[in-house]
PDB file of C-alpha atoms and ligand atoms in Angstrom:
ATOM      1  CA  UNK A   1       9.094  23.825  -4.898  1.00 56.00           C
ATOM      2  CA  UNK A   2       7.117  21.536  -2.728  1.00 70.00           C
ATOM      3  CA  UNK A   3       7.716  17.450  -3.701  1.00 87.00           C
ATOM      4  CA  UNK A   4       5.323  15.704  -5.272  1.00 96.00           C
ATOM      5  CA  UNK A   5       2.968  13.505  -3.623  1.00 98.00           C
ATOM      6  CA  UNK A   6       3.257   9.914  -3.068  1.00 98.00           C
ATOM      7  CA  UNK A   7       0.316   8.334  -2.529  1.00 98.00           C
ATOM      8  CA  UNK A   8      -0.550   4.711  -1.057  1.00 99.00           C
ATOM      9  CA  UNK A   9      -3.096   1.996  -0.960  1.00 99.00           C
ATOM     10  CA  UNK A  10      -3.524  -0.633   1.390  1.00 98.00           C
ATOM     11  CA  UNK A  11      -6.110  -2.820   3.164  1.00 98.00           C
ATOM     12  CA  UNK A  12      -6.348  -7.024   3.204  1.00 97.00           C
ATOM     13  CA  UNK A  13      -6.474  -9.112  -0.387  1.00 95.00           C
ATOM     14  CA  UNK A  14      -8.807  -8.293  -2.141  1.00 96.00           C
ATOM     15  CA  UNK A  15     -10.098  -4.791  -0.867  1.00 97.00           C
ATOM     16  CA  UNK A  16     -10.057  -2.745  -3.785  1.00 97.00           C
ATOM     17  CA  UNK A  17      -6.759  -1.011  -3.655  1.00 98.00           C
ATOM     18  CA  UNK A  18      -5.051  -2.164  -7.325  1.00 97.00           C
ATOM     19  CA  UNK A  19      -9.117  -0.943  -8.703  1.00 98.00           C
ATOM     20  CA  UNK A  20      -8.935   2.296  -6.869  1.00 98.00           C
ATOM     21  CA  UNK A  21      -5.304   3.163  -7.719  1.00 98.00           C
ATOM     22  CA  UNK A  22      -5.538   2.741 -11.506  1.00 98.00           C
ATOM     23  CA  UNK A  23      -8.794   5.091 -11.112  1.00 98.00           C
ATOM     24  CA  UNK A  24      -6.832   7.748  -9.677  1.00 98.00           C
ATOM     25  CA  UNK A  25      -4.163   7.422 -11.855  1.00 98.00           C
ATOM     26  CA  UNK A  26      -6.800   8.077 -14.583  1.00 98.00           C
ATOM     27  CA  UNK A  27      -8.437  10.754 -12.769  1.00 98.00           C
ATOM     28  CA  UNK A  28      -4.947  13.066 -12.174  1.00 98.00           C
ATOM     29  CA  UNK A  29      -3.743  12.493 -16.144  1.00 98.00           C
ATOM     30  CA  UNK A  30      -6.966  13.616 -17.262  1.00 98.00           C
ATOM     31  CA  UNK A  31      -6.409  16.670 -15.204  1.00 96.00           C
ATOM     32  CA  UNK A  32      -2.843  17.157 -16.463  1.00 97.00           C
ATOM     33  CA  UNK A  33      -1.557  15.680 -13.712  1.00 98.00           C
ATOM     34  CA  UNK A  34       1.770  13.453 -14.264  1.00 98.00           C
ATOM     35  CA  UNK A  35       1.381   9.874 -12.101  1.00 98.00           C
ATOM     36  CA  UNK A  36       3.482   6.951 -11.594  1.00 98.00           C
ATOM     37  CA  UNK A  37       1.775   3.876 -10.829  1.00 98.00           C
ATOM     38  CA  UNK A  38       3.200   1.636  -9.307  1.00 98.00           C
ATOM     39  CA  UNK A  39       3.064  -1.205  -6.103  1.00 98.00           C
ATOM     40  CA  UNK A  40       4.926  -3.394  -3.921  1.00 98.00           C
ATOM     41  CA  UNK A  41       6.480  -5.849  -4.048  1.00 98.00           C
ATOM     42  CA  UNK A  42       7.531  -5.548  -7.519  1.00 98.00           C
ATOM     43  CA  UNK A  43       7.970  -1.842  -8.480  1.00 98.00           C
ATOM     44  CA  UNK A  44      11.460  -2.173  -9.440  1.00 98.00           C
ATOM     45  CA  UNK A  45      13.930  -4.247 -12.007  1.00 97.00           C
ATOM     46  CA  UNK A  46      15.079  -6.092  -8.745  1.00 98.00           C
ATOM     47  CA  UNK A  47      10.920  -6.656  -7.315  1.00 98.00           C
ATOM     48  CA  UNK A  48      10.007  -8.172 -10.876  1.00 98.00           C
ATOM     49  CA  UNK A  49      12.539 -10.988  -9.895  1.00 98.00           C
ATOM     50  CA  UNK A  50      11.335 -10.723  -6.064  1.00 98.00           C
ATOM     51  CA  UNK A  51       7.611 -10.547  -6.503  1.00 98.00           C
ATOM     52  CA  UNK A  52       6.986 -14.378  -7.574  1.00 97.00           C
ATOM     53  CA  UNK A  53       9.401 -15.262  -4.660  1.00 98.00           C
ATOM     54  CA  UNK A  54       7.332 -13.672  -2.458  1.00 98.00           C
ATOM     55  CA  UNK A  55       3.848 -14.555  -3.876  1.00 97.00           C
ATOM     56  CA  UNK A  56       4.408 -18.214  -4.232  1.00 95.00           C
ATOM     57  CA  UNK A  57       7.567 -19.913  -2.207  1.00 96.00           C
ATOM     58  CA  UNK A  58       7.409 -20.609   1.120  1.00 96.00           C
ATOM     59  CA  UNK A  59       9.447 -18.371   3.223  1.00 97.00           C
ATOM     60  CA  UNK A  60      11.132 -18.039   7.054  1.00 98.00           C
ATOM     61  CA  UNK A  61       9.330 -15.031   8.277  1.00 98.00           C
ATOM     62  CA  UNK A  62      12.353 -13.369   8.584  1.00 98.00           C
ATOM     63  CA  UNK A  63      13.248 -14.156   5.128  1.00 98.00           C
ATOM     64  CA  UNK A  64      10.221 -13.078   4.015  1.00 98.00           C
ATOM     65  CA  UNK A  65      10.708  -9.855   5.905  1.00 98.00           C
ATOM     66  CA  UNK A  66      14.199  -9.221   4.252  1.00 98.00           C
ATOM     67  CA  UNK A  67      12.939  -9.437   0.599  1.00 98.00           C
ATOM     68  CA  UNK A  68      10.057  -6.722   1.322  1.00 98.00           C
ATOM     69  CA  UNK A  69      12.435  -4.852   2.794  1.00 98.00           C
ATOM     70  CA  UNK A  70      15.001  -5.241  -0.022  1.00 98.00           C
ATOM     71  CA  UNK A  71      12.233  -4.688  -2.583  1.00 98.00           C
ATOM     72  CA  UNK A  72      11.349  -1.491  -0.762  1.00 98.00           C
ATOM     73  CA  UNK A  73      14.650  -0.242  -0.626  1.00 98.00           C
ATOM     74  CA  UNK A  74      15.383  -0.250  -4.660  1.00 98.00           C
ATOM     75  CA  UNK A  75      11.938   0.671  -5.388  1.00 98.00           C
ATOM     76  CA  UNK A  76      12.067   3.670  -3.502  1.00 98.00           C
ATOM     77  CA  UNK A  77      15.635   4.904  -4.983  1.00 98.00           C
ATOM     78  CA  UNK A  78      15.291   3.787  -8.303  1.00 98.00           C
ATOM     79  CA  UNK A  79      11.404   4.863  -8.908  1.00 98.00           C
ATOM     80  CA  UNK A  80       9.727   7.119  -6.218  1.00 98.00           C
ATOM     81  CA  UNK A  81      12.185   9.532  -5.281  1.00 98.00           C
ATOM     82  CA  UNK A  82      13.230  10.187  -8.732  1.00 98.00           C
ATOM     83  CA  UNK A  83       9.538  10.392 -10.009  1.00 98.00           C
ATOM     84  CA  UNK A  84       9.362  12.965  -6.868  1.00 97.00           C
ATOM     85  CA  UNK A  85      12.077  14.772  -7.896  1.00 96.00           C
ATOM     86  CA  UNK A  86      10.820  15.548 -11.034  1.00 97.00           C
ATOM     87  CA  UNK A  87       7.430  16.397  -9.996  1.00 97.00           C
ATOM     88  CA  UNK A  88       5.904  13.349 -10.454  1.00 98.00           C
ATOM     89  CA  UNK A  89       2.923  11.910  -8.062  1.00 98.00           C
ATOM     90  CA  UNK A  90       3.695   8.938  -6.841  1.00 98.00           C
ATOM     91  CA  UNK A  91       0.622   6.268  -6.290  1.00 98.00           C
ATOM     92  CA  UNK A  92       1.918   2.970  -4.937  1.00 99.00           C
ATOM     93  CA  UNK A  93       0.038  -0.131  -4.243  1.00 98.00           C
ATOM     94  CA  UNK A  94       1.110  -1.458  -0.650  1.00 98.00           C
ATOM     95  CA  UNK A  95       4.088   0.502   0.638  1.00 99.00           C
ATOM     96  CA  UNK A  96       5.896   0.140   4.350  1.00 99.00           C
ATOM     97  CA  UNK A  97       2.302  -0.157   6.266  1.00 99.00           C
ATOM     98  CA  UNK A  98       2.138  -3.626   4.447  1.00 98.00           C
ATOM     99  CA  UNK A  99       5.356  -5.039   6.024  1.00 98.00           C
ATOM    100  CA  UNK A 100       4.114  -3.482   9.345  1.00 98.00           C
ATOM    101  CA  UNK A 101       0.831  -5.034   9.329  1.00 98.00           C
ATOM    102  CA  UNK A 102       1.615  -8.228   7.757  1.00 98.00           C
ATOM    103  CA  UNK A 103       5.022  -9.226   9.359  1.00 98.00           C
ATOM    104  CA  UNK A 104       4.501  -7.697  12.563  1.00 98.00           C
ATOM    105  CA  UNK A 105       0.518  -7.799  13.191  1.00 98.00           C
ATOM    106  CA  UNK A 106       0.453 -11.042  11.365  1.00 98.00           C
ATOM    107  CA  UNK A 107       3.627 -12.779  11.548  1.00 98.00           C
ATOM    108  CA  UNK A 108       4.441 -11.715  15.043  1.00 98.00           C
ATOM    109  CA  UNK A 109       7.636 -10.176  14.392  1.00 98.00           C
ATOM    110  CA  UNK A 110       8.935  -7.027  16.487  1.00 98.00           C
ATOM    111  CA  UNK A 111       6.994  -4.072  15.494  1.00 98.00           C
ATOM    112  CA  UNK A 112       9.357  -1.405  16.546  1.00 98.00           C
ATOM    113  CA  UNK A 113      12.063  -2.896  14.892  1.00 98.00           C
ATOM    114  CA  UNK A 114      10.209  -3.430  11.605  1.00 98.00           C
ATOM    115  CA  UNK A 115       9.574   0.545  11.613  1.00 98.00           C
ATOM    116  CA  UNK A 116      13.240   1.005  11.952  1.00 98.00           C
ATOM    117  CA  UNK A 117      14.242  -1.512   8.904  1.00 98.00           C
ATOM    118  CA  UNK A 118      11.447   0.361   7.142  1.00 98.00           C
ATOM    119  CA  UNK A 119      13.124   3.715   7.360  1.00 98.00           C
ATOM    120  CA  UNK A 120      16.189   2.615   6.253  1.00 98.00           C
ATOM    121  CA  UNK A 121      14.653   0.934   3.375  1.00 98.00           C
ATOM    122  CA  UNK A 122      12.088   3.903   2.409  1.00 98.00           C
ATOM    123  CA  UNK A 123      14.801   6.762   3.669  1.00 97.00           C
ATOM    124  CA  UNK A 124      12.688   7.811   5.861  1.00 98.00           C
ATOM    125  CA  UNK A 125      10.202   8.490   3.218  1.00 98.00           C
ATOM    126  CA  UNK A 126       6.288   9.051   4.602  1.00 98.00           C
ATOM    127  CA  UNK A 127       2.942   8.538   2.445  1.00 98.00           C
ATOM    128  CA  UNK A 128       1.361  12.256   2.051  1.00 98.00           C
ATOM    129  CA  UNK A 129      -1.496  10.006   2.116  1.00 98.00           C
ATOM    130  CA  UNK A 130      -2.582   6.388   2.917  1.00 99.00           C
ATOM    131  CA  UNK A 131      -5.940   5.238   1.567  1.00 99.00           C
ATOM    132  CA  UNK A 132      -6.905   2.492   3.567  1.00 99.00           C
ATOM    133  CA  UNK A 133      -9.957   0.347   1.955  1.00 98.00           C
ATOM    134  CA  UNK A 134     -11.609  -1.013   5.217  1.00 98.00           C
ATOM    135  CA  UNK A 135     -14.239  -4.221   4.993  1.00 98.00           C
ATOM    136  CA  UNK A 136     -15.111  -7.310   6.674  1.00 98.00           C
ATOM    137  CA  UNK A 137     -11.760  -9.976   5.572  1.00 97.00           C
ATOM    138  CA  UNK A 138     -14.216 -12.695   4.776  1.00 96.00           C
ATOM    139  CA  UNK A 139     -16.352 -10.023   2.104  1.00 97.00           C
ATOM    140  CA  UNK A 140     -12.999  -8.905   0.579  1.00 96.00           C
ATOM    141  CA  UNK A 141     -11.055 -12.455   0.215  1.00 94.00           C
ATOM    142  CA  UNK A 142     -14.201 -13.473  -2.000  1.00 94.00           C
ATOM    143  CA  UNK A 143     -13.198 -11.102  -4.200  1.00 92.00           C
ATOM    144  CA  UNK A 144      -9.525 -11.680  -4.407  1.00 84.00           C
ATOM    145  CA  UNK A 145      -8.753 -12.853  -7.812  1.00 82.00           C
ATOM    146  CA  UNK A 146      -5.194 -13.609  -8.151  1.00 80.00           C
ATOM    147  CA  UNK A 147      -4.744 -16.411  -5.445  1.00 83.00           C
ATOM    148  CA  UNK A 148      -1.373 -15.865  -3.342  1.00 91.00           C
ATOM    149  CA  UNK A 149       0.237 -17.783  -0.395  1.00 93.00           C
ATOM    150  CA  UNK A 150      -1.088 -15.097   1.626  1.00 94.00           C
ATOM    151  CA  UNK A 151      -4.698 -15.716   0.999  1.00 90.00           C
ATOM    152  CA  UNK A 152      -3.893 -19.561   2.110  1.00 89.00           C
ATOM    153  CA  UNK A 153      -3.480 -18.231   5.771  1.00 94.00           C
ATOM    154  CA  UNK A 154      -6.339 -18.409   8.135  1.00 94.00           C
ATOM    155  CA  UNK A 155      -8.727 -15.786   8.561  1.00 95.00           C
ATOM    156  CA  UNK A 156      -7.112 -14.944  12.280  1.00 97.00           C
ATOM    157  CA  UNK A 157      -4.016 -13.777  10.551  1.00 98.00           C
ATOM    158  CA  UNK A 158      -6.201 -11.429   8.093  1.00 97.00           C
ATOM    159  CA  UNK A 159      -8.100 -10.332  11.294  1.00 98.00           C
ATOM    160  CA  UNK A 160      -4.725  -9.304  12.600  1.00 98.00           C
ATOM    161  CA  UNK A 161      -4.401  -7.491   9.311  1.00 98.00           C
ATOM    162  CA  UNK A 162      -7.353  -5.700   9.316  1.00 98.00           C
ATOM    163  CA  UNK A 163      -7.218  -4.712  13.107  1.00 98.00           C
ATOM    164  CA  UNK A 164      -3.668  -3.439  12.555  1.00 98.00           C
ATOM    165  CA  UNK A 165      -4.433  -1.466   9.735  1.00 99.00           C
ATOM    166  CA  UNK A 166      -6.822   0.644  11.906  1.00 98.00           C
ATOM    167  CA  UNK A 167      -4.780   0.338  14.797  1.00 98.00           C
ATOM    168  CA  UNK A 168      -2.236   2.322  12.684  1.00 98.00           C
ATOM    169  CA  UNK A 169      -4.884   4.581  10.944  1.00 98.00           C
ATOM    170  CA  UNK A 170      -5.804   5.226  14.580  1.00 98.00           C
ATOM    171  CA  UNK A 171      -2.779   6.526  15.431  1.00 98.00           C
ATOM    172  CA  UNK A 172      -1.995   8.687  12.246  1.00 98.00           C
ATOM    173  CA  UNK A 173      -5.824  10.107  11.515  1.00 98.00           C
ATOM    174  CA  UNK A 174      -3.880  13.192   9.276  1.00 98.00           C
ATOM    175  CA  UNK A 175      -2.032  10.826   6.466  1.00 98.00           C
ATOM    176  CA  UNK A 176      -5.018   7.932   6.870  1.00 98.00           C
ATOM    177  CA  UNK A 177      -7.869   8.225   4.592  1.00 98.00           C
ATOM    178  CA  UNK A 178     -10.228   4.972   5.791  1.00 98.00           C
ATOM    179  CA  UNK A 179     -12.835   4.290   2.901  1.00 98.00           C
ATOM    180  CA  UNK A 180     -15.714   1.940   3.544  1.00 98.00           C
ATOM    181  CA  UNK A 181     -15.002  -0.732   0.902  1.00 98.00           C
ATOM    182  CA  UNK A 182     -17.982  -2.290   1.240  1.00 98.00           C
ATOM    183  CA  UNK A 183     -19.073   1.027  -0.457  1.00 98.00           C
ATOM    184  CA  UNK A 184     -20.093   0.456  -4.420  1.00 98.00           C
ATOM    185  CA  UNK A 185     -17.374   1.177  -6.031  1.00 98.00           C
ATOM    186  CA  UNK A 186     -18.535   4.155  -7.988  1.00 98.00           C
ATOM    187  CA  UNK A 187     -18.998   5.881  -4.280  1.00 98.00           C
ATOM    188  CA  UNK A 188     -15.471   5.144  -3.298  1.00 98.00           C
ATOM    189  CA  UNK A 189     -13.691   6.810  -6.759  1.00 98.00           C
ATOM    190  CA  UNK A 190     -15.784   9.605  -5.702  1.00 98.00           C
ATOM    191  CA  UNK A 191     -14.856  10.158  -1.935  1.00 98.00           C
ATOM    192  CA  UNK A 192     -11.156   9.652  -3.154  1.00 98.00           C
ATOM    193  CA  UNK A 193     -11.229  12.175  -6.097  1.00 98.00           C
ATOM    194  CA  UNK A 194     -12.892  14.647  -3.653  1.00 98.00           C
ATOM    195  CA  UNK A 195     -10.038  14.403  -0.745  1.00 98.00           C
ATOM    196  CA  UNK A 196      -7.431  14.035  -3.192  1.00 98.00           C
ATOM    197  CA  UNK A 197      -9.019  17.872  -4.620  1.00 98.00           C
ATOM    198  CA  UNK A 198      -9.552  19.019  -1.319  1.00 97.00           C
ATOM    199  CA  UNK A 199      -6.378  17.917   0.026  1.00 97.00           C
ATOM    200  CA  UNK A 200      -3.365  18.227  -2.997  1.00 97.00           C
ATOM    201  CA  UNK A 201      -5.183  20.217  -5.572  1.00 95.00           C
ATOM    202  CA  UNK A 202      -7.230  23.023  -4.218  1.00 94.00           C
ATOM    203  CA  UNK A 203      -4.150  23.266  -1.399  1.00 83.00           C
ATOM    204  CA  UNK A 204      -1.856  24.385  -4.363  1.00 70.00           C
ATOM    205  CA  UNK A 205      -4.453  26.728  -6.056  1.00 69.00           C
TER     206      UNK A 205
HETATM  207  N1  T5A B   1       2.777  -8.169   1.488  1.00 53.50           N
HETATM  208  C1  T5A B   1       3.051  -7.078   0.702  1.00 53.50           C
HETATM  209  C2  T5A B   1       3.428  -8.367   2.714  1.00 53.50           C
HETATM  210  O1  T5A B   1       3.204  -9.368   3.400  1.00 53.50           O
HETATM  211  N2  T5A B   1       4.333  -7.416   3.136  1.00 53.50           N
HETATM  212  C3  T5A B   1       4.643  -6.318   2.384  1.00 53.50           C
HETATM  213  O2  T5A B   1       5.491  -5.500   2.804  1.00 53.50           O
HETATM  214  C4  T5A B   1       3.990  -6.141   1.109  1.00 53.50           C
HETATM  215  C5  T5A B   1       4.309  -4.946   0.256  1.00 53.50           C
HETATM  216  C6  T5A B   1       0.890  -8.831  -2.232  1.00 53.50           C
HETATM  217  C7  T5A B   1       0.934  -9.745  -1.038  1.00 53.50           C
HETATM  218  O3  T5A B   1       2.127  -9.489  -0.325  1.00 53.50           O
HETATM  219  C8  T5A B   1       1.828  -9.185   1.018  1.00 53.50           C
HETATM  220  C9  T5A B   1       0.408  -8.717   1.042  1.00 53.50           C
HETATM  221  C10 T5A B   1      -0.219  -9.482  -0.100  1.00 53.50           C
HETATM  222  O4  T5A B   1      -0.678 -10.701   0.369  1.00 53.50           O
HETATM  223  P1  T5A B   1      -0.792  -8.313  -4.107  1.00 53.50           P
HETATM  224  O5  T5A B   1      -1.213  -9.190  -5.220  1.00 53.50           O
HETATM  225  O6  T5A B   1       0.037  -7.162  -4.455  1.00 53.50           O
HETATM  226  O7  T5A B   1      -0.090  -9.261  -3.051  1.00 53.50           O
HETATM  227  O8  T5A B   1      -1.951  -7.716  -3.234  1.00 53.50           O
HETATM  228  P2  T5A B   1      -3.406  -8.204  -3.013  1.00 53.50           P
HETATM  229  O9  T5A B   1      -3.920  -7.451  -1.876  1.00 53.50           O
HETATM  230  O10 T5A B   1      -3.474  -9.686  -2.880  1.00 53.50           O
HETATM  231  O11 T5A B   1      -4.086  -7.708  -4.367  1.00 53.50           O
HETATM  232  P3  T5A B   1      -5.494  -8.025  -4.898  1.00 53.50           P
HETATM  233  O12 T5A B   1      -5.419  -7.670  -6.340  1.00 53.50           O
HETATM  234  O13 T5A B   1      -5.969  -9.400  -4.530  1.00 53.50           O
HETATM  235  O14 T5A B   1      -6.433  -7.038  -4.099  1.00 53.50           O
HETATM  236  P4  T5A B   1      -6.828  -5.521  -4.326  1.00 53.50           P
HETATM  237  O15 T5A B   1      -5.835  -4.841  -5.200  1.00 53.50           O
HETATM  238  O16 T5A B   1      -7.084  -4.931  -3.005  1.00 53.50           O
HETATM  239  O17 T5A B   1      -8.222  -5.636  -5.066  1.00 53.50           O
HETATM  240  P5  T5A B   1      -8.614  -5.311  -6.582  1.00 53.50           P
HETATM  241  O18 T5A B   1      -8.655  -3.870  -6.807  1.00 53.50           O
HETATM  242  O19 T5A B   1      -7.777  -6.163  -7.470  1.00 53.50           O
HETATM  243  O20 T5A B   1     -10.126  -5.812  -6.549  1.00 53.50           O
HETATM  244  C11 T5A B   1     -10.460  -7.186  -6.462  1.00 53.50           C
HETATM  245  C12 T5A B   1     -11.811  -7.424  -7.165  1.00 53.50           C
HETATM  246  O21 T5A B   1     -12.842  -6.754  -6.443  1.00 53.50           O
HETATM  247  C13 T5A B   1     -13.547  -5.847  -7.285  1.00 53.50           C
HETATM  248  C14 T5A B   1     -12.597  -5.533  -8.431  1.00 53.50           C
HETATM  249  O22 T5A B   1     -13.304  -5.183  -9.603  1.00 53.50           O
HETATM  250  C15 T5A B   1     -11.849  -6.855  -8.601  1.00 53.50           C
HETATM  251  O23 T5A B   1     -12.566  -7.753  -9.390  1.00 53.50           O
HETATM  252  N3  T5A B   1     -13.889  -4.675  -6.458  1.00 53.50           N
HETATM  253  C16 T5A B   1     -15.103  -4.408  -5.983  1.00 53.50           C
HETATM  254  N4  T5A B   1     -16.278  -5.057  -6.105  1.00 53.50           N
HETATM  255  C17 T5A B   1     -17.353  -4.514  -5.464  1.00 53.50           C
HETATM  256  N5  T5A B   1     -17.309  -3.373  -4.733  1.00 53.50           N
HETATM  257  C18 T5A B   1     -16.166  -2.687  -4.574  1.00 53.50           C
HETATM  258  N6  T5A B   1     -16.128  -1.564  -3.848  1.00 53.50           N
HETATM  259  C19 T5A B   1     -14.982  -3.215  -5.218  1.00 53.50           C
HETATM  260  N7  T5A B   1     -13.687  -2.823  -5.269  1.00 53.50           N
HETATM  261  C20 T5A B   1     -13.031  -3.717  -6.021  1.00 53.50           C
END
């Protein structure tokens, strides 16, 4: 039997993501569909303790870096792979393109060694598909609504962000679904329910 799907959001502070991945959640259970929500950091017994570290202290970047990675590495043993196993989809808020984009793009660390700390933490686990909510940082950061240390930084680093997220979306157009968040938001629940039939649900028909 194939696995289940796992299913991520990303994009810069307030894009949408948290909005859009509760509506999908909805959208598969009323379709019979069984769904885990869940995000990063903070998806696991361990990330509950690690999530207000990471929000809120200041960090090394390195440090920083470690506790993603350590967050990522129980959440995806203890709750995705066993939600997988049992047929569950999988929706995540943030996943490894996060630590990517933030700690390498925006912190400057080495890229090609933060892909190879992120498949040891996910086990080489891949998104079937990344939804990445797209938008101008200044449009989405006036909408973030649960201030963070990472909103403090300057709008260069979320630039960085933004550009990296495309610059990876660029390179992997078959798992990346880019959504216009400046979109209404009634516009974007409907171009994700109709990929997410097209792609998952038709495809198993
Ligand atoms: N981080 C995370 C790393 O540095 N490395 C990593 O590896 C990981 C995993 C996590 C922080 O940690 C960093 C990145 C982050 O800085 P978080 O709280 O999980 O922080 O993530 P945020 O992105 O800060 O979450 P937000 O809740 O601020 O943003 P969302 O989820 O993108 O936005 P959402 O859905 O809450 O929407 C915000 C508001 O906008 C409205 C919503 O109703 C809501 O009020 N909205 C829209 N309004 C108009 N039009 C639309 N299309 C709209 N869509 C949503």
């Amino acid at each position: 039997m194939p696995h289940a799907p796992l299913i991520t959001f990303e994009g810069v502070e307030g894009a949408g993501k948290t909005t859009l991945a509760h509506h999908l959640a909805d959208w598969l259970r009323a379709q019979g569909v069984p769904v885990r929500l869940t995000r990063e950091p903070g998806g696991s017994a361990l990330g509950a303790h690690l999530r207000p570290i990471l929000l809120h202290e200041p960090l090394d970047a390195w440090a920083e870096l470690f506790l993603f990675l350590a967050d990522r590495r129980q959440h995806t043993l203890q709750v995705i792979l066993p939600a997988r196993e049992h047929g569950v989809w999988v929706l995540c808020d943030r996943y490894a393109d996060s630590t990517l984009v933030y700690q390498g793009y925006g912190r400057g660390l080495d890229i090609p060694l933060i892909r190879r700390l992120n498949a040891i933490a996910t086990d080489n686990l891949a998104p079937d598909l990344t939804v990445l909510i797209d938008l101008p940082v200044e449009d989405a950061l006036a909408r973030a609504d649960a201030p963070n240390r990472f909103e403090a930084e300057t709008l260069a680093f979320h630039n960085r962000i933004r550009a990296g997220y495309l610059e990876l979306a660029r390179a992997e157009p078959n798992r990346f679904l880019v959504l216009d968040g400046l979109q209404p938001l009634e516009t974007l629940k409907a171009s994700l329910e109709q990929a997410v039939q097209e792609r998952f649900l038709d495809a198993g028909k």
